[in-house]
Amino acid sequence: MKKQFALIAAGLAIISGCADKNKTDMRPAFNAEKVKVENGVLTPEILWSFGRIGNIKVSPDHKKILYTVTWPDIEKNSFNTDLFMSNIDGTDKKRIVPSFKKSWTLSLSFGIKKKATDDGENENFSISDVNWRPDGKKITFISNKPGSKQLFEMLPDGKEVVQITDIPDGIKGYKYAPNMEHLLIVRDIKLDETPAEKYSDLPKINARIEDDLMYRHWDHWHDYKYSHIYVTSYKPDKLITDATDIMEGERYDTPLQPFGGMEQITWTPDSRGIAYTCKKMTGKNYALSTNSDIYLYNIDTKITKNLTEGMPGYDKNPVFSPDGLRMAWESMPRDGYEADKNRLMIKDLETGKVIDYTANLDQDIHNPVWNLMGDALFFISNHHATEDIYRINLPGGDIHKITEGVHNYTSVIPAGGQLIATRMSMNMPAEIFAVNPIDGTAANISKVNLPILNKLTMGEVEKRWITTTDNKKMLTWVIYPPNFDPRKKYPALLYCQGGPQNSVSQFWSYRWNFQMMAANDYIVVAPNRRGLPGFGREWTEQISGDYGGQNMQDYLTAIDTLAKEPFVDEENLGAVGASYGGFSVYWLAGNHDNRFSAFISHCGVFNQDMMYTTTEEMFFVNWDLGGPYWEKPDKRYDFSPHLFVDKWDTPILVIHGGKDFRIPYTQGMAAFNAAQLRGIPSKFLFFPEENHWVLSPQNGILWQREFFAWLNKWLKEGEN
């Protein structure tokens, strides 16, 4: 269930899960000043009005920043994306709109040329993967304006838009070689036969025929295509219509499905090689393993070499030192364990020597990036439920924490004498900050959402250390309602985290938003229970095989501790959560000893037997449950929530998405049906077109309305 980058905006995706819905058009830029806020209260509609920053790129001369801001359009149930450019300190901010006002010639993929005109009025088109050309003279981006997604270039002011590629069926990503002599593009290639092709006399059949695993992934079916890298010569004045597949005939994907982006593919600094992340397995082997590797393709010899051969876990996201002599990347040591320690590895490409520079750091690292001199790297790491920027000096390997505070940094880019980073907290969506690399002081240079945030009253966020049943200290966030009055009594919500190895850190969510819960006059109790990173590997790994054990005691300890406070209404407590948090809610429903008066489970596991044989990435259930239920390893399946339904006695709201293939929606239906058959007040909120998350604006608002309607009914209105 765990994917750490699911909480973080991917570098090249405008917004996770809905990039295809984002639209950039000729409309006026969204004006955050016009968002209405009454009495400083956060509402679902306001929550879904915040701009979402992404695609941050620093110009080659380190003087300018490009970034996108995606705004939900609630009325149209879609997204609009604005492109901005500013100085490196945030000054001189300008909106950049690609200008297609002049006539332009489109060479269609089947060879017929068509004259098209565009007056720029009321024209919608998508824009994504914005970047600087290596020489800094042009801005590059992907747009679907020709009808399929193609690569374009334009001047930094948005003028002189030129189409660069016209590839059949479009492209998904691209990167220029540093010397600009070549271009790599990522596109899908169909290699497998469909049932309709196999049975050509049945042209209207709608069926799938499977004979191996991994036929679907998270929220989509395998569509007989594979994501490959193509390379071609680049000339600014020549339309690219074809390219060479460097993975010809291989039934593998790069980037990794389903969340990998262009951070998994890069050029070597000398422009002669392409390094890419790939798990070169298919079917059952793919489903059972996390063993991805980093491959290096030489564009001169056409030879591909495995740079991480013999390393059994995830190896991904290669970054080369400026001189090209070393490669750093993220690596996990064990096969089949997606929550393993994420290490910083560096390989000397001349000697082949590999060093784990985080061997003595009991933390995960993410998003490593070289400094301009090549004698240090910066990375993000979680410690005690906050994510900060660290620096590792080479060759010695001493590590220094640069930033400190109650926040999450999610990305970092060296830019001259400072760092450009994204930062969020429970009180603020992601913004761009300029960070001093010496003392960690930071300044918000994007200020996208300040016009809305300045009108809101946020609740206080408190850090508490609570003693667990086995006498350990557990960090628990307590979020209080705005204008909190300690003389009053408030209902409280126990927040159960997903993953099960995702930190309850200072994240901002558009569903599990703690300030949204606090604004509805609930005290939120969010423990970093056993299994969550940021507290050492022993703490993280304890949960595997012990789903109904110590971490459940941690939950109960947290809510029992807060329930003793005079301002908490101990007669009106609720428990809510998604994914593994949804499993936790189902388990607590049969094991809570009358503590709770309401439950909400989103996309949770109800029956672990069902989960094992209906999920898709088998390595997850194999590791955390120890193998198939028919082998009953260590009786780990005895924790399955469905075994405790006879003890259910509390109202429960069940939420699930129809396209959730990690935890199929029948899990939610089974839980709801069981509650109905038991005569327990219950409701099923089903989203046929959503997946493990709820990504569209109107569905997101509906989610919030139903969420609080349920809690208010059973925790505030005295109907329990």
mmCIF file of N, CA, C and O in Angstrom, residues 82-149:
data_model
loop_
_atom_site.group_PDB
_atom_site.id
_atom_site.type_symbol
_atom_site.label_atom_id
_atom_site.label_comp_id
_atom_site.label_asym_id
_atom_site.label_seq_id
_atom_site.Cartn_x
_atom_site.Cartn_y
_atom_site.Cartn_z
ATOM 1 N N ASP A 82 -1.248 27.312 -14.850
ATOM 2 C CA ASP A 82 -0.537 28.526 -15.265
ATOM 3 C C ASP A 82 0.955 28.281 -15.183
ATOM 4 O O ASP A 82 1.440 27.596 -14.271
ATOM 5 N N LEU A 83 1.691 28.852 -16.119
ATOM 6 C CA LEU A 83 3.150 28.780 -16.131
ATOM 7 C C LEU A 83 3.703 30.138 -15.735
ATOM 8 O O LEU A 83 3.300 31.163 -16.280
ATOM 9 N N PHE A 84 4.637 30.140 -14.774
ATOM 10 C CA PHE A 84 5.221 31.386 -14.292
ATOM 11 C C PHE A 84 6.743 31.350 -14.401
ATOM 12 O O PHE A 84 7.364 30.282 -14.353
ATOM 13 N N MET A 85 7.307 32.531 -14.528
ATOM 14 C CA MET A 85 8.756 32.703 -14.479
ATOM 15 C C MET A 85 9.056 33.873 -13.560
ATOM 16 O O MET A 85 8.337 34.879 -13.555
ATOM 17 N N SER A 86 10.100 33.737 -12.756
ATOM 18 C CA SER A 86 10.508 34.830 -11.873
ATOM 19 C C SER A 86 12.013 34.841 -11.762
ATOM 20 O O SER A 86 12.696 33.898 -12.204
ATOM 21 N N ASN A 87 12.525 35.901 -11.170
ATOM 22 C CA ASN A 87 13.939 35.907 -10.815
ATOM 23 C C ASN A 87 14.175 34.870 -9.721
ATOM 24 O O ASN A 87 13.237 34.400 -9.066
ATOM 25 N N ILE A 88 15.425 34.552 -9.484
ATOM 26 C CA ILE A 88 15.759 33.504 -8.531
ATOM 27 C C ILE A 88 15.322 33.855 -7.111
ATOM 28 O O ILE A 88 15.129 32.981 -6.265
ATOM 29 N N ASP A 89 15.094 35.145 -6.849
ATOM 30 C CA ASP A 89 14.633 35.561 -5.523
ATOM 31 C C ASP A 89 13.124 35.770 -5.465
ATOM 32 O O ASP A 89 12.595 36.260 -4.467
ATOM 33 N N GLY A 90 12.430 35.412 -6.548
ATOM 34 C CA GLY A 90 10.980 35.529 -6.573
ATOM 35 C C GLY A 90 10.461 36.830 -7.123
ATOM 36 O O GLY A 90 9.246 36.980 -7.315
ATOM 37 N N THR A 91 11.332 37.786 -7.389
ATOM 38 C CA THR A 91 10.896 39.070 -7.935
ATOM 39 C C THR A 91 10.623 38.961 -9.435
ATOM 40 O O THR A 91 11.031 38.009 -10.089
ATOM 41 N N ASP A 92 9.944 39.966 -9.957
ATOM 42 C CA ASP A 92 9.628 40.057 -11.384
ATOM 43 C C ASP A 92 8.890 38.814 -11.868
ATOM 44 O O ASP A 92 9.202 38.237 -12.908
ATOM 45 N N LYS A 93 7.869 38.426 -11.122
ATOM 46 C CA LYS A 93 7.082 37.250 -11.470
ATOM 47 C C LYS A 93 6.176 37.554 -12.659
ATOM 48 O O LYS A 93 5.473 38.571 -12.674
ATOM 49 N N LYS A 94 6.205 36.670 -13.659
ATOM 50 C CA LYS A 94 5.396 36.859 -14.856
ATOM 51 C C LYS A 94 4.716 35.550 -15.234
ATOM 52 O O LYS A 94 5.297 34.480 -15.115
ATOM 53 N N ARG A 95 3.490 35.675 -15.713
ATOM 54 C CA ARG A 95 2.804 34.513 -16.273
ATOM 55 C C ARG A 95 3.185 34.372 -17.741
ATOM 56 O O ARG A 95 3.157 35.344 -18.491
ATOM 57 N N ILE A 96 3.561 33.157 -18.126
ATOM 58 C CA ILE A 96 3.967 32.898 -19.500
ATOM 59 C C ILE A 96 2.875 32.083 -20.186
ATOM 60 O O ILE A 96 2.502 31.011 -19.717
ATOM 61 N N VAL A 97 2.362 32.608 -21.301
ATOM 62 C CA VAL A 97 1.334 31.906 -22.074
ATOM 63 C C VAL A 97 1.882 31.617 -23.460
ATOM 64 O O VAL A 97 2.235 32.542 -24.194
ATOM 65 N N PRO A 98 2.000 30.346 -23.842
ATOM 66 C CA PRO A 98 2.460 30.036 -25.201
ATOM 67 C C PRO A 98 1.571 30.702 -26.241
ATOM 68 O O PRO A 98 0.340 30.589 -26.184
ATOM 69 N N SER A 99 2.183 31.401 -27.156
ATOM 70 C CA SER A 99 1.438 32.155 -28.155
ATOM 71 C C SER A 99 1.366 31.380 -29.458
ATOM 72 O O SER A 99 2.354 31.239 -30.168
ATOM 73 N N PHE A 100 0.158 30.899 -29.774
ATOM 74 C CA PHE A 100 -0.066 30.193 -31.035
ATOM 75 C C PHE A 100 -0.869 31.072 -31.996
ATOM 76 O O PHE A 100 -1.585 30.587 -32.842
ATOM 77 N N LYS A 101 -0.747 32.379 -31.873
ATOM 78 C CA LYS A 101 -1.643 33.269 -32.609
ATOM 79 C C LYS A 101 -1.396 33.278 -34.107
ATOM 80 O O LYS A 101 -2.286 33.544 -34.895
ATOM 81 N N LYS A 102 -0.148 32.985 -34.508
ATOM 82 C CA LYS A 102 0.140 32.960 -35.935
ATOM 83 C C LYS A 102 -0.239 31.603 -36.516
ATOM 84 O O LYS A 102 -0.308 30.607 -35.837
ATOM 85 N N SER A 103 -0.464 31.589 -37.832
ATOM 86 C CA SER A 103 -0.725 30.319 -38.496
ATOM 87 C C SER A 103 0.491 29.423 -38.355
ATOM 88 O O SER A 103 1.625 29.880 -38.346
ATOM 89 N N TRP A 104 0.234 28.140 -38.258
ATOM 90 C CA TRP A 104 1.339 27.206 -38.130
ATOM 91 C C TRP A 104 1.003 25.940 -38.899
ATOM 92 O O TRP A 104 -0.144 25.574 -39.077
ATOM 93 N N THR A 105 2.020 25.282 -39.392
ATOM 94 C CA THR A 105 1.838 24.091 -40.207
ATOM 95 C C THR A 105 2.053 22.858 -39.357
ATOM 96 O O THR A 105 3.074 22.720 -38.700
ATOM 97 N N LEU A 106 1.099 21.954 -39.370
ATOM 98 C CA LEU A 106 1.179 20.714 -38.617
ATOM 99 C C LEU A 106 1.379 19.549 -39.574
ATOM 100 O O LEU A 106 0.551 19.301 -40.440
ATOM 101 N N SER A 107 2.479 18.863 -39.439
ATOM 102 C CA SER A 107 2.732 17.664 -40.236
ATOM 103 C C SER A 107 2.178 16.470 -39.483
ATOM 104 O O SER A 107 2.738 16.046 -38.488
ATOM 105 N N LEU A 108 1.065 15.961 -39.934
ATOM 106 C CA LEU A 108 0.412 14.872 -39.227
ATOM 107 C C LEU A 108 1.193 13.577 -39.376
ATOM 108 O O LEU A 108 1.970 13.404 -40.313
ATOM 109 N N SER A 109 0.968 12.663 -38.458
ATOM 110 C CA SER A 109 1.777 11.447 -38.390
ATOM 111 C C SER A 109 1.647 10.584 -39.639
ATOM 112 O O SER A 109 2.535 9.829 -39.969
ATOM 113 N N PHE A 110 0.506 10.692 -40.341
ATOM 114 C CA PHE A 110 0.347 9.865 -41.520
ATOM 115 C C PHE A 110 0.775 10.580 -42.792
ATOM 116 O O PHE A 110 0.476 10.153 -43.897
ATOM 117 N N GLY A 111 1.479 11.691 -42.634
ATOM 118 C CA GLY A 111 2.162 12.291 -43.769
ATOM 119 C C GLY A 111 1.412 13.388 -44.491
ATOM 120 O O GLY A 111 1.971 14.044 -45.371
ATOM 121 N N ILE A 112 0.161 13.630 -44.152
ATOM 122 C CA ILE A 112 -0.594 14.681 -44.824
ATOM 123 C C ILE A 112 -0.377 15.984 -44.082
ATOM 124 O O ILE A 112 -0.463 16.043 -42.863
ATOM 125 N N LYS A 113 -0.085 17.040 -44.798
ATOM 126 C CA LYS A 113 0.127 18.332 -44.158
ATOM 127 C C LYS A 113 -1.165 19.140 -44.154
ATOM 128 O O LYS A 113 -1.910 19.158 -45.123
ATOM 129 N N LYS A 114 -1.345 19.797 -43.031
ATOM 130 C CA LYS A 114 -2.591 20.519 -42.842
ATOM 131 C C LYS A 114 -2.279 21.913 -42.319
ATOM 132 O O LYS A 114 -1.462 22.082 -41.425
ATOM 133 N N LYS A 115 -2.922 22.915 -42.861
ATOM 134 C CA LYS A 115 -2.743 24.285 -42.400
ATOM 135 C C LYS A 115 -3.730 24.559 -41.273
ATOM 136 O O LYS A 115 -4.921 24.303 -41.415
ATOM 137 N N ALA A 116 -3.209 25.030 -40.176
ATOM 138 C CA ALA A 116 -4.083 25.306 -39.032
ATOM 139 C C ALA A 116 -3.869 26.735 -38.574
ATOM 140 O O ALA A 116 -2.773 27.262 -38.636
ATOM 141 N N THR A 117 -4.927 27.384 -38.154
ATOM 142 C CA THR A 117 -4.809 28.729 -37.604
ATOM 143 C C THR A 117 -5.376 28.728 -36.210
ATOM 144 O O THR A 117 -6.261 27.952 -35.881
ATOM 145 N N ASP A 118 -4.863 29.640 -35.403
ATOM 146 C CA ASP A 118 -5.303 29.727 -34.015
ATOM 147 C C ASP A 118 -5.272 31.183 -33.624
ATOM 148 O O ASP A 118 -4.225 31.811 -33.606
ATOM 149 N N ASP A 119 -6.430 31.732 -33.345
ATOM 150 C CA ASP A 119 -6.461 33.134 -32.934
ATOM 151 C C ASP A 119 -6.255 33.290 -31.442
ATOM 152 O O ASP A 119 -6.249 34.398 -30.920
ATOM 153 N N GLY A 120 -6.104 32.167 -30.747
ATOM 154 C CA GLY A 120 -5.798 32.238 -29.320
ATOM 155 C C GLY A 120 -6.989 32.489 -28.441
ATOM 156 O O GLY A 120 -6.856 32.588 -27.229
ATOM 157 N N GLU A 121 -8.174 32.586 -28.992
ATOM 158 C CA GLU A 121 -9.348 32.898 -28.188
ATOM 159 C C GLU A 121 -10.090 31.625 -27.795
ATOM 160 O O GLU A 121 -10.415 30.785 -28.631
ATOM 161 N N ASN A 122 -10.346 31.509 -26.492
ATOM 162 C CA ASN A 122 -11.139 30.407 -25.957
ATOM 163 C C ASN A 122 -10.598 29.036 -26.363
ATOM 164 O O ASN A 122 -11.336 28.102 -26.618
ATOM 165 N N GLU A 123 -9.287 28.935 -26.459
ATOM 166 C CA GLU A 123 -8.649 27.691 -26.875
ATOM 167 C C GLU A 123 -8.029 27.017 -25.664
ATOM 168 O O GLU A 123 -7.211 27.605 -24.973
ATOM 169 N N ASN A 124 -8.419 25.793 -25.399
ATOM 170 C CA ASN A 124 -7.847 25.041 -24.287
ATOM 171 C C ASN A 124 -6.849 24.019 -24.809
ATOM 172 O O ASN A 124 -7.104 23.355 -25.808
ATOM 173 N N PHE A 125 -5.728 23.897 -24.143
ATOM 174 C CA PHE A 125 -4.760 22.868 -24.496
ATOM 175 C C PHE A 125 -3.929 22.573 -23.265
ATOM 176 O O PHE A 125 -3.729 23.421 -22.404
ATOM 177 N N SER A 126 -3.461 21.348 -23.178
ATOM 178 C CA SER A 126 -2.680 20.959 -22.011
ATOM 179 C C SER A 126 -1.226 21.364 -22.191
ATOM 180 O O SER A 126 -0.724 21.478 -23.311
ATOM 181 N N ILE A 127 -0.558 21.582 -21.079
ATOM 182 C CA ILE A 127 0.872 21.876 -21.094
ATOM 183 C C ILE A 127 1.487 21.187 -19.891
ATOM 184 O O ILE A 127 0.935 21.232 -18.785
ATOM 185 N N SER A 128 2.587 20.488 -20.101
ATOM 186 C CA SER A 128 3.230 19.766 -19.011
ATOM 187 C C SER A 128 4.712 19.652 -19.298
ATOM 188 O O SER A 128 5.197 20.055 -20.358
ATOM 189 N N ASP A 129 5.470 19.099 -18.351
ATOM 190 C CA ASP A 129 6.902 18.821 -18.527
ATOM 191 C C ASP A 129 7.663 20.063 -18.982
ATOM 192 O O ASP A 129 8.487 20.005 -19.894
ATOM 193 N N VAL A 130 7.391 21.178 -18.332
ATOM 194 C CA VAL A 130 8.049 22.431 -18.708
ATOM 195 C C VAL A 130 9.501 22.411 -18.241
ATOM 196 O O VAL A 130 9.807 21.955 -17.138
ATOM 197 N N ASN A 131 10.397 22.919 -19.078
ATOM 198 C CA ASN A 131 11.812 22.930 -18.734
ATOM 199 C C ASN A 131 12.533 24.015 -19.528
ATOM 200 O O ASN A 131 11.943 24.673 -20.389
ATOM 201 N N TRP A 132 13.797 24.183 -19.214
ATOM 202 C CA TRP A 132 14.664 25.056 -19.991
ATOM 203 C C TRP A 132 15.446 24.213 -20.993
ATOM 204 O O TRP A 132 15.896 23.114 -20.656
ATOM 205 N N ARG A 133 15.624 24.724 -22.186
ATOM 206 C CA ARG A 133 16.560 24.083 -23.090
ATOM 207 C C ARG A 133 17.954 24.241 -22.498
ATOM 208 O O ARG A 133 18.220 25.233 -21.798
ATOM 209 N N PRO A 134 18.871 23.296 -22.717
ATOM 210 C CA PRO A 134 20.177 23.363 -22.047
ATOM 211 C C PRO A 134 20.926 24.671 -22.238
ATOM 212 O O PRO A 134 21.686 25.075 -21.349
ATOM 213 N N ASP A 135 20.713 25.364 -23.361
ATOM 214 C CA ASP A 135 21.404 26.645 -23.565
ATOM 215 C C ASP A 135 20.686 27.812 -22.905
ATOM 216 O O ASP A 135 21.182 28.945 -22.908
ATOM 217 N N GLY A 136 19.505 27.568 -22.320
ATOM 218 C CA GLY A 136 18.773 28.605 -21.611
ATOM 219 C C GLY A 136 18.056 29.595 -22.501
ATOM 220 O O GLY A 136 17.404 30.516 -21.995
ATOM 221 N N LYS A 137 18.114 29.398 -23.813
ATOM 222 C CA LYS A 137 17.510 30.379 -24.718
ATOM 223 C C LYS A 137 16.029 30.119 -24.972
ATOM 224 O O LYS A 137 15.316 31.011 -25.417
ATOM 225 N N LYS A 138 15.584 28.901 -24.725
ATOM 226 C CA LYS A 138 14.194 28.543 -24.993
ATOM 227 C C LYS A 138 13.595 27.808 -23.795
ATOM 228 O O LYS A 138 14.302 27.188 -23.001
ATOM 229 N N ILE A 139 12.276 27.896 -23.690
ATOM 230 C CA ILE A 139 11.499 27.083 -22.760
ATOM 231 C C ILE A 139 10.907 25.937 -23.557
ATOM 232 O O ILE A 139 10.404 26.123 -24.668
ATOM 233 N N THR A 140 10.980 24.745 -23.007
ATOM 234 C CA THR A 140 10.465 23.562 -23.682
ATOM 235 C C THR A 140 9.284 22.999 -22.898
ATOM 236 O O THR A 140 9.206 23.154 -21.679
ATOM 237 N N PHE A 141 8.353 22.361 -23.616
ATOM 238 C CA PHE A 141 7.185 21.802 -22.935
ATOM 239 C C PHE A 141 6.488 20.804 -23.852
ATOM 240 O O PHE A 141 6.710 20.776 -25.071
ATOM 241 N N ILE A 142 5.631 19.977 -23.247
ATOM 242 C CA ILE A 142 4.779 19.062 -23.993
ATOM 243 C C ILE A 142 3.374 19.631 -24.027
ATOM 244 O O ILE A 142 2.857 20.101 -23.015
ATOM 245 N N SER A 143 2.751 19.591 -25.203
ATOM 246 C CA SER A 143 1.371 20.052 -25.343
ATOM 247 C C SER A 143 0.607 19.110 -26.256
ATOM 248 O O SER A 143 1.179 18.499 -27.160
ATOM 249 N N ASN A 144 -0.692 19.002 -26.011
ATOM 250 C CA ASN A 144 -1.544 18.174 -26.860
ATOM 251 C C ASN A 144 -2.225 18.998 -27.937
ATOM 252 O O ASN A 144 -3.176 18.536 -28.568
ATOM 253 N N LYS A 145 -1.757 20.210 -28.175
ATOM 254 C CA LYS A 145 -2.412 21.090 -29.134
ATOM 255 C C LYS A 145 -2.531 20.488 -30.530
ATOM 256 O O LYS A 145 -3.543 20.680 -31.202
ATOM 257 N N PRO A 146 -1.533 19.707 -30.991
ATOM 258 C CA PRO A 146 -1.692 19.113 -32.324
ATOM 259 C C PRO A 146 -2.688 17.953 -32.366
ATOM 260 O O PRO A 146 -2.954 17.419 -33.432
ATOM 261 N N GLY A 147 -3.197 17.537 -31.215
ATOM 262 C CA GLY A 147 -4.089 16.397 -31.153
ATOM 263 C C GLY A 147 -3.489 15.240 -30.385
ATOM 264 O O GLY A 147 -4.196 14.412 -29.816
ATOM 265 N N SER A 148 -2.170 15.158 -30.346
ATOM 266 C CA SER A 148 -1.453 14.215 -29.496
ATOM 267 C C SER A 148 -0.356 14.992 -28.799
ATOM 268 O O SER A 148 0.007 16.093 -29.220
ATOM 269 N N LYS A 149 0.191 14.428 -27.736
ATOM 270 C CA LYS A 149 1.190 15.156 -26.956
ATOM 271 C C LYS A 149 2.525 15.191 -27.694
ATOM 272 O O LYS A 149 3.098 14.148 -27.993
#
